Short mmCIF file of C-alpha atoms in Angstrom, two decimals:
data_model
loop_
_atom_site.label_atom_id
_atom_site.label_comp_id
_atom_site.label_asym_id
_atom_site.label_seq_id
_atom_site.Cartn_x
_atom_site.Cartn_y
_atom_site.Cartn_z
CA UNK Z 1 -20.22 8.54 13.28
CA UNK Z 2 -23.24 9.51 15.21
CA UNK Z 3 -25.21 11.10 12.44
CA UNK Z 4 -27.80 12.64 14.90
CA UNK Z 5 -25.49 15.06 16.61
CA UNK Z 6 -25.58 18.16 14.59
CA UNK Z 7 -23.37 21.07 15.03
CA UNK Z 8 -25.18 24.51 17.00
CA UNK Z 9 -25.73 27.26 14.21
CA UNK Z 10 -22.65 29.21 15.73
CA UNK Z 11 -19.76 25.90 15.68
CA UNK Z 12 -21.07 25.43 11.66
CA UNK Z 13 -20.35 29.27 11.57
CA UNK Z 14 -16.97 29.13 13.08
CA UNK Z 15 -16.32 26.26 10.89
CA UNK Z 16 -17.44 28.10 7.38
CA UNK Z 17 -15.17 31.10 8.71
CA UNK Z 18 -11.80 29.27 9.55
CA UNK Z 19 -12.54 27.57 6.26
CA UNK Z 20 -12.88 30.37 4.59
CA UNK Z 21 -9.94 32.14 5.88
CA UNK Z 22 -7.75 29.48 5.12
CA UNK Z 23 -8.83 29.46 1.54
CA UNK Z 24 -7.57 32.72 1.63
CA UNK Z 25 -4.46 32.15 2.91
CA UNK Z 26 -4.01 31.43 6.50
CA UNK Z 27 -0.88 29.55 6.85
CA UNK Z 28 -0.49 28.40 9.92
CA UNK Z 29 -1.51 24.71 12.32
CA UNK Z 30 -5.38 24.28 13.43
CA UNK Z 31 -5.10 23.37 16.18
CA UNK Z 32 -8.24 25.35 18.20
CA UNK Z 33 -9.37 26.56 15.34
CA UNK Z 34 -13.49 26.21 14.81
CA UNK Z 35 -14.06 24.56 18.75
CA UNK Z 36 -15.49 21.34 19.00
CA UNK Z 37 -15.26 21.01 15.27
CA UNK Z 38 -13.75 17.46 13.52
CA UNK Z 39 -10.55 18.10 12.00
CA UNK Z 40 -9.00 15.34 9.48
CA UNK Z 41 -5.57 14.48 8.07
CA UNK Z 42 -5.95 13.72 5.13
CA UNK Z 43 -3.70 11.98 1.91
CA UNK Z 44 -4.93 11.35 -1.92
CA UNK Z 45 -2.94 8.78 -3.64
CA UNK Z 46 -3.78 7.77 -7.70
CA UNK Z 47 -6.63 5.53 -7.95
CA UNK Z 48 -3.83 2.84 -9.19
CA UNK Z 49 -3.12 2.60 -5.35
CA UNK Z 50 -6.23 2.95 -3.79
CA UNK Z 51 -6.91 -0.42 -2.60
CA UNK Z 52 -3.33 -0.89 -0.70
CA UNK Z 53 -4.20 2.58 1.23
CA UNK Z 54 -7.55 1.25 1.50
CA UNK Z 55 -6.16 -2.16 2.44
CA UNK Z 56 -3.30 -0.08 4.93
CA UNK Z 57 -6.29 1.03 6.38
CA UNK Z 58 -7.72 -1.68 7.31
CA UNK Z 59 -4.76 -3.59 8.42
CA UNK Z 60 -4.00 0.13 10.77
CA UNK Z 61 -7.39 1.42 12.19
CA UNK Z 62 -5.85 2.32 15.12
CA UNK Z 63 -4.03 4.81 12.97
CA UNK Z 64 -5.59 5.29 9.52
CA UNK Z 65 -9.10 5.26 11.20
CA UNK Z 66 -10.97 6.47 7.81
CA UNK Z 67 -13.75 9.03 7.86
CA UNK Z 68 -14.31 9.10 4.78
CA UNK Z 69 -12.99 8.14 1.36
CA UNK Z 70 -13.88 10.32 -2.12
CA UNK Z 71 -13.21 8.78 -5.49
CA UNK Z 72 -11.05 9.25 -7.86
CA UNK Z 73 -11.15 13.21 -8.97
CA UNK Z 74 -13.54 14.16 -6.53
CA UNK Z 75 -12.93 16.89 -4.00
CA UNK Z 76 -16.35 17.12 -2.00
CA UNK Z 77 -17.23 15.58 1.23
CA UNK Z 78 -19.98 14.62 3.02
CA UNK Z 79 -18.53 15.80 5.92
CA UNK Z 80 -18.21 19.56 4.79
CA UNK Z 81 -20.63 19.40 2.35
CA UNK Z 82 -19.51 23.10 0.68
CA UNK Z 83 -15.89 22.72 1.35
CA UNK Z 84 -13.29 22.45 -1.20
CA UNK Z 85 -10.49 20.01 -0.73
CA UNK Z 86 -7.98 21.17 -3.20
CA UNK Z 87 -7.89 24.96 -1.47
CA UNK Z 88 -9.58 24.41 2.24
CA UNK Z 89 -6.26 22.31 3.86
CA UNK Z 90 -3.74 25.81 4.58
CA UNK Z 91 -0.24 23.52 3.68
CA UNK Z 92 -0.18 20.35 1.20
CA UNK Z 93 2.80 18.68 1.05
CA UNK Z 94 3.62 17.71 -2.69
CA UNK Z 95 5.08 14.24 -2.29
CA UNK Z 96 7.24 12.27 -4.89
CA UNK Z 97 8.38 8.40 -5.42
CA UNK Z 98 8.49 9.17 -1.78
CA UNK Z 99 10.11 12.22 -0.80
CA UNK Z 100 8.68 16.33 0.01
CA UNK Z 101 9.41 17.84 -3.20
CA UNK Z 102 6.97 20.42 -2.08
CA UNK Z 103 4.59 22.22 0.08
CA UNK Z 104 1.60 24.87 -1.30
CA UNK Z 105 -0.89 26.78 -0.06
CA UNK Z 106 -3.23 25.79 -3.13
CA UNK Z 107 -3.71 22.05 -4.27
CA UNK Z 108 -6.16 22.74 -7.20
CA UNK Z 109 -3.09 22.95 -10.36
CA UNK Z 110 -1.97 19.73 -8.50
CA UNK Z 111 -5.28 17.87 -8.55
CA UNK Z 112 -6.09 19.17 -12.37
CA UNK Z 113 -2.69 17.57 -13.83
CA UNK Z 114 -3.58 13.74 -11.24
CA UNK Z 115 -7.38 13.55 -12.12
CA UNK Z 116 -7.25 10.53 -10.90
CA UNK Z 117 -6.73 10.92 -7.30
CA UNK Z 118 -8.52 9.32 -4.81
CA UNK Z 119 -8.53 11.47 -1.55
CA UNK Z 120 -8.58 9.28 2.01
CA UNK Z 121 -9.71 11.77 5.03
CA UNK Z 122 -8.52 10.33 8.11
CA UNK Z 123 -8.76 10.95 11.86
CA UNK Z 124 -6.91 12.98 14.32
CA UNK Z 125 -6.44 13.22 17.99
CA UNK Z 126 -7.66 16.64 17.88
CA UNK Z 127 -11.53 15.52 18.25
CA UNK Z 128 -10.56 14.26 21.80
CA UNK Z 129 -8.94 17.44 23.12
CA UNK Z 130 -11.98 19.42 22.95
CA UNK Z 131 -13.07 15.98 25.98
CA UNK Z 132 -10.10 16.38 27.78
CA UNK Z 133 -10.18 19.67 28.47
CA UNK Z 134 -13.66 20.04 29.68
CA UNK Z 135 -12.51 17.38 31.96
CA UNK Z 136 -10.10 19.74 33.22
CA UNK Z 137 -6.71 18.17 31.79
CA UNK Z 138 -4.23 20.97 29.99
CA UNK Z 139 -3.52 20.14 26.28
CA UNK Z 140 0.17 22.09 26.27
CA UNK Z 141 -0.09 22.34 22.88
CA UNK Z 142 -3.08 24.25 23.18
CA UNK Z 143 -1.52 25.70 26.03
CA UNK Z 144 1.34 27.00 24.45
CA UNK Z 145 0.09 28.38 20.64
CA UNK Z 146 1.63 25.57 19.03
CA UNK Z 147 1.86 22.09 16.95
CA UNK Z 148 1.48 19.02 19.03
CA UNK Z 149 4.52 17.06 18.68
CA UNK Z 150 4.50 14.13 16.56
CA UNK Z 151 7.13 11.15 16.14
CA UNK Z 152 8.22 8.60 13.96
CA UNK Z 153 8.73 4.77 16.15
CA UNK Z 154 10.22 1.66 15.18
CA UNK Z 155 7.00 0.08 15.49
CA UNK Z 156 5.99 -1.44 12.12
CA UNK Z 157 1.94 -1.02 10.81
CA UNK Z 158 0.91 -4.01 9.41
CA UNK Z 159 1.58 -4.24 5.31
CA UNK Z 160 -0.77 -4.09 2.71
CA UNK Z 161 0.19 -4.70 -1.20
CA UNK Z 162 2.75 -2.23 -1.60
CA UNK Z 163 2.16 -0.03 1.53
CA UNK Z 164 4.66 -0.52 4.21
CA UNK Z 165 5.68 2.10 7.10
CA UNK Z 166 5.88 2.59 10.68
CA UNK Z 167 3.24 4.22 13.02
CA UNK Z 168 3.12 7.76 14.00
CA UNK Z 169 2.01 9.13 17.51
CA UNK Z 170 1.87 12.34 18.66
CA UNK Z 171 2.28 13.19 22.23
CA UNK Z 172 0.93 15.47 24.90
CA UNK Z 173 2.37 16.00 28.73
CA UNK Z 174 -0.04 14.79 30.71
CA UNK Z 175 0.13 15.20 34.83
CA UNK Z 176 0.70 11.61 36.18
CA UNK Z 177 -2.60 11.53 38.84
CA UNK Z 178 -4.43 12.43 34.52
CA UNK Z 179 -3.40 9.82 32.63
CA UNK Z 180 -6.10 6.90 33.85
CA UNK Z 181 -8.64 10.01 32.78
CA UNK Z 182 -6.74 10.40 30.16
CA UNK Z 183 -6.86 6.96 28.62
CA UNK Z 184 -10.58 6.93 29.13
CA UNK Z 185 -11.99 10.31 28.01
CA UNK Z 186 -9.86 9.64 24.80
CA UNK Z 187 -10.61 5.56 24.75
CA UNK Z 188 -14.22 5.85 23.68
CA UNK Z 189 -13.61 7.94 20.05
CA UNK Z 190 -12.16 5.06 18.46
CA UNK Z 191 -12.39 6.44 15.43
CA UNK Z 192 -9.89 9.64 15.70
CA UNK Z 193 -7.73 7.42 17.55
CA UNK Z 194 -8.80 6.29 20.08
CA UNK Z 195 -6.95 5.57 23.19
CA UNK Z 196 -3.14 5.82 23.92
CA UNK Z 197 -0.75 3.44 22.20
CA UNK Z 198 2.17 3.95 24.95
CA UNK Z 199 2.64 5.62 27.83
CA UNK Z 200 5.96 6.77 29.51
CA UNK Z 201 9.21 5.51 27.65
CA UNK Z 202 9.42 7.47 24.41
CA UNK Z 203 12.99 5.37 24.24
CA UNK Z 204 10.33 1.55 24.04
CA UNK Z 205 8.59 3.29 20.58
CA UNK Z 206 12.64 4.02 19.50
CA UNK Z 207 12.09 7.92 20.04
CA UNK Z 208 15.37 9.00 21.41
CA UNK Z 209 14.70 12.85 21.65
CA UNK Z 210 11.36 13.96 23.46
CA UNK Z 211 12.64 17.58 22.38
CA UNK Z 212 13.40 16.45 18.86
CA UNK Z 213 9.89 15.48 17.42
CA UNK Z 214 9.64 14.28 13.56
CA UNK Z 215 7.36 16.48 12.77
CA UNK Z 216 5.59 20.27 15.04
CA UNK Z 217 6.68 22.10 17.55
CA UNK Z 218 8.69 20.46 20.83
CA UNK Z 219 6.85 21.02 23.65
CA UNK Z 220 7.17 21.77 27.36
CA UNK Z 221 6.99 18.63 29.75
CA UNK Z 222 6.94 20.11 33.54
CA UNK Z 223 8.12 17.77 37.00
CA UNK Z 224 5.42 14.96 37.68
CA UNK Z 225 4.18 14.45 33.68
CA UNK Z 226 4.37 11.56 31.80
CA UNK Z 227 4.44 11.59 27.44
CA UNK Z 228 1.54 9.75 26.32
CA UNK Z 229 1.29 8.78 22.51
CA UNK Z 230 -1.50 8.77 21.00
CA UNK Z 231 -1.46 7.25 17.02
CA UNK Z 232 -1.18 9.82 14.46
CA UNK Z 233 -3.05 10.76 10.84
CA UNK Z 234 0.87 11.24 9.91
CA UNK Z 235 1.32 7.94 9.81
CA UNK Z 236 0.18 7.22 5.91
CA UNK Z 237 2.84 10.09 4.79
CA UNK Z 238 5.31 7.61 6.66
CA UNK Z 239 3.95 4.35 4.80
CA UNK Z 240 4.27 6.55 1.72
CA UNK Z 241 8.10 7.92 2.04
CA UNK Z 242 8.46 4.29 3.28
CA UNK Z 243 7.15 2.68 -0.09
CA UNK Z 244 7.77 5.08 -2.92
CA UNK Z 245 4.67 5.64 -3.80
CA UNK Z 246 4.84 7.57 -7.56
CA UNK Z 247 2.97 10.41 -6.37
CA UNK Z 248 0.95 11.98 -3.19
CA UNK Z 249 -0.72 14.62 -1.78
CA UNK Z 250 -1.25 15.06 1.70
CA UNK Z 251 -2.30 18.16 4.53
CA UNK Z 252 1.41 19.21 5.80
CA UNK Z 253 1.06 17.81 9.64
CA UNK Z 254 -1.13 20.06 12.35
CA UNK Z 255 -2.55 21.76 9.12
CA UNK Z 256 -5.50 19.98 9.38
CA UNK Z 257 -9.07 20.45 6.94
CA UNK Z 258 -11.90 21.41 9.31
CA UNK Z 259 -15.05 19.62 8.94
CA UNK Z 260 -18.44 20.33 9.58
CA UNK Z 261 -19.59 17.21 12.22
CA UNK Z 262 -18.79 18.25 15.65
CA UNK Z 263 -16.56 16.25 17.70
CA UNK Z 264 -18.89 14.58 19.99
CA UNK Z 265 -20.07 12.98 17.06
CA UNK Z 266 -17.60 10.13 17.19
CA UNK Z 267 -17.51 9.23 20.85
CA UNK Z 268 -19.37 5.92 21.57
CA UNK Z 269 -20.02 4.11 24.22
CA UNK U 1 -10.99 -8.66 17.62
CA UNK U 2 -9.53 -9.32 20.95
CA UNK U 3 -6.30 -11.10 19.98
CA UNK U 4 -5.81 -12.16 23.91
CA UNK U 5 -8.64 -14.36 23.47
CA UNK U 6 -7.73 -17.84 22.12
CA UNK U 7 -9.63 -20.42 21.89
CA UNK U 8 -9.15 -23.90 23.82
CA UNK U 9 -7.52 -26.74 22.50
CA UNK U 10 -10.88 -28.85 22.12
CA UNK U 11 -13.08 -25.32 20.27
CA UNK U 12 -9.45 -25.43 17.54
CA UNK U 13 -9.50 -29.31 17.50
CA UNK U 14 -13.17 -28.82 17.11
CA UNK U 15 -12.56 -26.27 14.06
CA UNK U 16 -10.31 -28.14 12.54
CA UNK U 17 -12.30 -31.05 12.48
CA UNK U 18 -15.17 -29.09 11.22
CA UNK U 19 -13.47 -27.93 8.36
CA UNK U 20 -11.67 -31.59 7.34
CA UNK U 21 -15.09 -32.54 7.24
CA UNK U 22 -15.56 -30.05 4.91
CA UNK U 23 -12.53 -30.62 2.95
CA UNK U 24 -13.69 -33.59 2.36
CA UNK U 25 -17.05 -33.52 1.53
CA UNK U 26 -19.25 -32.68 3.93
CA UNK U 27 -22.61 -30.45 1.95
CA UNK U 28 -25.09 -28.40 4.41
CA UNK U 29 -25.80 -25.13 6.32
CA UNK U 30 -22.16 -24.86 8.94
CA UNK U 31 -25.14 -23.55 11.68
CA UNK U 32 -24.28 -24.45 15.10
CA UNK U 33 -20.82 -27.03 13.96
CA UNK U 34 -18.19 -25.88 16.20
CA UNK U 35 -19.53 -23.78 18.65
CA UNK U 36 -18.49 -20.63 19.89
CA UNK U 37 -16.21 -20.33 16.52
CA UNK U 38 -16.22 -17.48 14.57
CA UNK U 39 -17.71 -18.37 10.64
CA UNK U 40 -17.45 -16.38 7.98
CA UNK U 41 -18.83 -15.11 5.11
CA UNK U 42 -16.36 -14.58 1.65
CA UNK U 43 -16.57 -13.35 -1.37
CA UNK U 44 -13.79 -12.51 -3.50
CA UNK U 45 -13.44 -10.50 -6.58
CA UNK U 46 -10.32 -9.88 -9.19
CA UNK U 47 -8.29 -7.84 -7.92
CA UNK U 48 -9.37 -4.89 -10.16
CA UNK U 49 -12.93 -4.74 -8.79
CA UNK U 50 -10.88 -5.24 -5.00
CA UNK U 51 -10.90 -1.66 -3.70
CA UNK U 52 -14.79 -0.47 -5.11
CA UNK U 53 -15.99 -3.30 -2.83
CA UNK U 54 -13.38 -2.76 0.52
CA UNK U 55 -14.77 0.77 0.22
CA UNK U 56 -18.46 -0.34 0.08
CA UNK U 57 -17.69 -2.43 2.92
CA UNK U 58 -16.64 0.87 4.79
CA UNK U 59 -19.30 2.28 3.40
CA UNK U 60 -21.53 -0.14 4.83
CA UNK U 61 -20.26 -1.50 7.63
CA UNK U 62 -23.18 -3.55 9.41
CA UNK U 63 -24.14 -5.13 6.37
CA UNK U 64 -20.25 -6.15 5.99
CA UNK U 65 -17.69 -6.22 8.39
CA UNK U 66 -14.71 -6.69 7.07
CA UNK U 67 -12.86 -9.57 9.10
CA UNK U 68 -9.84 -10.03 6.45
CA UNK U 69 -8.79 -9.09 3.47
CA UNK U 70 -6.20 -11.48 1.77
CA UNK U 71 -3.96 -9.96 -1.24
CA UNK U 72 -4.58 -11.07 -4.99
CA UNK U 73 -4.35 -14.84 -5.62
CA UNK U 74 -3.82 -15.70 -1.95
CA UNK U 75 -5.95 -18.98 -0.03
CA UNK U 76 -4.64 -18.29 3.40
CA UNK U 77 -6.38 -16.60 6.44
CA UNK U 78 -5.27 -14.96 9.75
CA UNK U 79 -8.05 -16.15 10.72
CA UNK U 80 -7.45 -19.97 10.90
CA UNK U 81 -3.80 -20.55 10.10
CA UNK U 82 -4.00 -24.06 8.39
CA UNK U 83 -7.27 -23.28 6.72
CA UNK U 84 -7.42 -23.31 3.03
CA UNK U 85 -10.25 -21.15 1.12
CA UNK U 86 -10.25 -22.68 -1.80
CA UNK U 87 -11.21 -26.31 -0.33
CA UNK U 88 -13.11 -25.44 3.42
CA UNK U 89 -16.16 -23.97 2.99
CA UNK U 90 -18.78 -26.71 1.59
CA UNK U 91 -20.27 -25.16 -1.04
CA UNK U 92 -19.36 -21.92 -3.28
CA UNK U 93 -20.86 -20.01 -5.27
CA UNK U 94 -19.92 -19.09 -9.01
CA UNK U 95 -21.33 -15.11 -10.01
CA UNK U 96 -20.49 -14.44 -14.45
CA UNK U 97 -21.88 -11.07 -14.48
CA UNK U 98 -23.89 -10.99 -12.38
CA UNK U 99 -25.83 -13.95 -12.30
CA UNK U 100 -25.40 -17.64 -10.49
CA UNK U 101 -23.77 -19.58 -12.77
CA UNK U 102 -22.37 -22.81 -10.86
CA UNK U 103 -21.97 -23.93 -7.52
CA UNK U 104 -19.41 -26.52 -6.46
CA UNK U 105 -17.56 -27.57 -2.97
CA UNK U 106 -14.09 -27.19 -3.95
CA UNK U 107 -12.85 -24.16 -5.74
CA UNK U 108 -9.44 -24.96 -6.52
CA UNK U 109 -10.11 -24.68 -10.42
CA UNK U 110 -11.41 -21.35 -10.31
CA UNK U 111 -8.59 -20.12 -8.02
CA UNK U 112 -6.75 -21.72 -10.69
CA UNK U 113 -8.23 -19.92 -13.94
CA UNK U 114 -8.35 -16.20 -11.81
CA UNK U 115 -5.69 -16.17 -10.20
CA UNK U 116 -6.22 -12.50 -8.82
CA UNK U 117 -8.86 -13.22 -6.89
CA UNK U 118 -8.81 -10.87 -4.06
CA UNK U 119 -10.97 -12.14 -0.22
CA UNK U 120 -12.99 -11.15 1.89
CA UNK U 121 -13.52 -12.37 4.78
CA UNK U 122 -16.69 -10.86 6.35
CA UNK U 123 -18.32 -11.30 9.87
CA UNK U 124 -21.36 -13.32 10.68
CA UNK U 125 -23.93 -13.19 12.68
CA UNK U 126 -23.78 -16.80 13.85
CA UNK U 127 -21.32 -15.15 16.16
CA UNK U 128 -23.45 -13.50 18.28
CA UNK U 129 -25.97 -16.96 18.62
CA UNK U 130 -23.54 -18.63 20.90
CA UNK U 131 -24.26 -15.01 23.16
CA UNK U 132 -27.92 -15.33 22.86
CA UNK U 133 -28.35 -19.22 22.90
CA UNK U 134 -26.38 -18.91 27.01
CA UNK U 135 -28.70 -16.17 27.68
CA UNK U 136 -30.88 -18.85 27.23
CA UNK U 137 -32.55 -17.15 23.75
CA UNK U 138 -33.97 -19.56 21.61
CA UNK U 139 -32.42 -19.53 17.98
CA UNK U 140 -35.19 -21.44 16.36
CA UNK U 141 -33.39 -22.69 12.90
CA UNK U 142 -30.31 -23.58 15.53
CA UNK U 143 -33.29 -25.60 17.38
CA UNK U 144 -35.06 -26.74 13.97
CA UNK U 145 -31.84 -28.01 12.30
CA UNK U 146 -32.39 -25.50 9.23
CA UNK U 147 -30.63 -22.69 7.60
CA UNK U 148 -30.95 -19.59 9.11
CA UNK U 149 -34.12 -17.41 7.13
CA UNK U 150 -32.81 -14.17 4.20
CA UNK U 151 -33.73 -12.15 2.64
CA UNK U 152 -33.33 -9.17 0.38
CA UNK U 153 -34.55 -5.72 1.26
CA UNK U 154 -35.52 -2.65 -0.19
CA UNK U 155 -32.85 -0.60 1.07
CA UNK U 156 -30.04 0.07 -0.90
CA UNK U 157 -26.58 0.18 0.52
CA UNK U 158 -24.35 3.23 -0.24
CA UNK U 159 -22.93 2.56 -3.45
CA UNK U 160 -19.04 3.16 -4.20
CA UNK U 161 -17.87 2.87 -7.43
CA UNK U 162 -19.40 0.59 -9.69
CA UNK U 163 -21.43 -1.54 -6.79
CA UNK U 164 -24.38 -1.04 -5.24
CA UNK U 165 -27.26 -3.37 -4.56
CA UNK U 166 -29.94 -3.42 -1.41
CA UNK U 167 -29.01 -4.65 2.35
CA UNK U 168 -29.50 -8.74 3.25
CA UNK U 169 -31.61 -9.75 6.46
CA UNK U 170 -31.42 -12.84 8.08
CA UNK U 171 -34.17 -12.76 10.81
CA UNK U 172 -34.70 -14.60 14.28
CA UNK U 173 -38.07 -14.78 15.38
CA UNK U 174 -37.20 -13.69 19.25
CA UNK U 175 -39.91 -14.03 22.22
CA UNK U 176 -41.64 -10.45 22.82
CA UNK U 177 -40.25 -10.28 25.76
CA UNK U 178 -35.79 -11.29 25.52
CA UNK U 179 -36.17 -8.46 21.78
CA UNK U 180 -34.52 -6.29 24.84
CA UNK U 181 -31.77 -8.56 25.56
CA UNK U 182 -31.21 -10.05 22.24
CA UNK U 183 -30.51 -6.15 21.31
CA UNK U 184 -27.82 -5.34 23.40
CA UNK U 185 -26.07 -8.99 23.06
CA UNK U 186 -25.62 -8.40 19.48
CA UNK U 187 -25.42 -5.07 20.00
CA UNK U 188 -22.12 -6.36 22.33
CA UNK U 189 -20.41 -7.14 18.37
CA UNK U 190 -19.99 -4.94 15.94
CA UNK U 191 -17.69 -6.74 14.28
CA UNK U 192 -20.17 -9.22 13.80
CA UNK U 193 -23.11 -6.99 12.03
CA UNK U 194 -23.73 -6.20 15.82
CA UNK U 195 -27.47 -5.26 17.62
CA UNK U 196 -30.55 -5.57 14.99
CA UNK U 197 -31.54 -3.12 11.22
CA UNK U 198 -35.21 -3.38 12.56
CA UNK U 199 -37.67 -5.14 14.43
CA UNK U 200 -40.90 -6.51 13.63
CA UNK U 201 -42.31 -5.21 10.15
CA UNK U 202 -41.37 -6.90 7.50
CA UNK U 203 -42.77 -4.74 5.37
CA UNK U 204 -40.98 -2.23 5.93
CA UNK U 205 -38.30 -3.71 5.04
CA UNK U 206 -40.12 -4.48 2.21
CA UNK U 207 -40.25 -8.42 2.65
CA UNK U 208 -43.54 -9.64 1.48
CA UNK U 209 -43.18 -13.09 2.57
CA UNK U 210 -42.20 -14.17 6.11
CA UNK U 211 -42.07 -17.71 4.87
CA UNK U 212 -40.43 -17.56 1.45
CA UNK U 213 -36.74 -15.84 2.13
CA UNK U 214 -34.37 -15.76 -0.53
CA UNK U 215 -31.83 -17.38 0.51
CA UNK U 216 -31.93 -20.21 3.56
CA UNK U 217 -35.11 -21.79 4.85
CA UNK U 218 -38.52 -20.64 6.36
CA UNK U 219 -38.49 -21.01 9.99
CA UNK U 220 -41.72 -21.09 12.34
CA UNK U 221 -42.71 -17.84 13.85
CA UNK U 222 -44.93 -18.55 16.57
CA UNK U 223 -47.55 -16.82 19.11
CA UNK U 224 -45.73 -13.85 21.25
CA UNK U 225 -42.50 -13.65 18.69
CA UNK U 226 -41.16 -10.75 16.76
CA UNK U 227 -39.66 -11.47 13.36
CA UNK U 228 -36.01 -9.73 14.38
CA UNK U 229 -33.77 -8.55 11.43
CA UNK U 230 -30.25 -8.02 11.31
CA UNK U 231 -27.44 -7.31 8.23
CA UNK U 232 -26.82 -9.80 6.98
CA UNK U 233 -22.65 -11.27 5.02
CA UNK U 234 -24.47 -12.01 1.91
CA UNK U 235 -25.51 -8.39 1.76
CA UNK U 236 -22.20 -8.21 -0.97
CA UNK U 237 -23.79 -11.52 -3.09
CA UNK U 238 -26.99 -9.54 -3.63
CA UNK U 239 -24.21 -6.14 -4.53
CA UNK U 240 -22.31 -9.05 -6.70
CA UNK U 241 -25.95 -9.71 -8.83
CA UNK U 242 -26.87 -5.80 -8.66
CA UNK U 243 -23.57 -4.36 -9.88
CA UNK U 244 -22.70 -7.57 -13.18
CA UNK U 245 -19.59 -8.24 -12.06
CA UNK U 246 -17.14 -9.69 -14.84
CA UNK U 247 -17.05 -12.50 -12.44
CA UNK U 248 -16.69 -13.59 -8.55
CA UNK U 249 -16.47 -17.06 -6.02
CA UNK U 250 -18.57 -16.73 -3.04
CA UNK U 251 -20.20 -19.39 0.25
CA UNK U 252 -23.32 -20.36 -0.73
CA UNK U 253 -25.46 -18.81 1.70
CA UNK U 254 -25.47 -20.43 5.32
CA UNK U 255 -22.49 -22.60 4.43
CA UNK U 256 -19.73 -20.96 6.08
CA UNK U 257 -15.88 -20.81 6.45
CA UNK U 258 -15.15 -21.53 9.59
CA UNK U 259 -12.08 -19.99 11.74
CA UNK U 260 -9.79 -20.52 14.64
CA UNK U 261 -10.81 -17.27 16.66
CA UNK U 262 -13.39 -17.83 18.73
CA UNK U 263 -16.70 -15.98 19.11
CA UNK U 264 -16.27 -14.28 21.79
CA UNK U 265 -12.77 -12.16 20.55
CA UNK U 266 -15.46 -10.01 18.50
CA UNK U 267 -17.04 -8.79 21.73
CA UNK U 268 -16.66 -5.26 23.14
CA UNK U 269 -17.25 -2.91 25.46
#
């Protein structure tokens, strides 16, 4: 992150208002909220699993780019100092032994019950949607006001300790003549998944039906558009599922944490 | 790392021969050995300290760029598959409660005594010495056949868990008219410390006497040359000292682990 790139007062205010709205019960996907401000994936694990997870992220940086780590018990992040990670995400998922057991809009009680949670904030591809749109590339799920489609692939991540699992990807249909631009522009943001992991052939990733995503909503693919796949910060949830982690807490896919850091702070080169 | 950049057969053979020589007792600094092949810093800590250290590295990527992590008990690395980390470093340092208690040329017995060591291989600025020299920039400690000078600074790293400590830097005197080139060329290698952290004023880093390095050997600074400082992979040892880690094993500064990966594999952009 480039710490010298600061958000404008108006953008900061938009991020604060979005979090306030979420804290008071807003329960929808966050794509398009507080435009230009970085949104994150969240995964919280007991202290005993923290090394395995941080190593998993280190070995799979494209799908699990770590933006911040909050040590055991903490719920404040340098990415948004006034925020409270227990209540500032619209929808949380609760995992036990790798099974999704509950969803909630307020994780305070869970944090109290599991006082040694280490929390990881992971980059999200929403961050490069701003520069893609500025370059005139349509983002279908924003146009249509729905959640981005996400898919579990059959491509395995590098395991770490007790953790293993498959790569999860997000998909955006891109006009064929803009695919190059989308690759180059997103490639400038390696801290938030960077360039696509795959272009054009869902079957090669093990995706059977592009209209039936594993998370999020299906989106139209118009004639002349190519499905483009980016590594997705839901990958840690797939590892939790696959590895039978005794307890974990995460955001719900597409229901992200909104920070005070502008998207542009992650641009490199 | 770019996995498509492979070493030549001759370079691989040179790395293997260097390790064989080290394994049979060679006990000097490794600068200039197996030119063009990546050399690494090593730090091994008990499993209980592994998360704190990996987080320390994640929070201080410039001084602690992680090239590989070997899980508890292991001594083989993907960076040199035939190597044995217990014997392939010319000189090891043994740390107890933050104190240097011993040096050895063979760490097999220590590994047997501490079966849960997690081992981190950290990038080394030797990697960008090859392209610096190819650009006609003299590397004084290679010219003079001595160890690179290294200094503990008064600049604190970001703490992580129980770990804290100061930044350690290496120094190379660079002709004033080549400082820009040295910055640009080393900046292309972010995985091995990247661009300098400081140019020109040792006092601003808290270095009292440039001719009395904390590790390695002093080197001549000729008229017209500027001392240029890079973040150094000895920084983890400073954290071990400062934080009273119960047990740790490391390389001795300048006595590095030689891999099968070419330096050029770390170049970006």
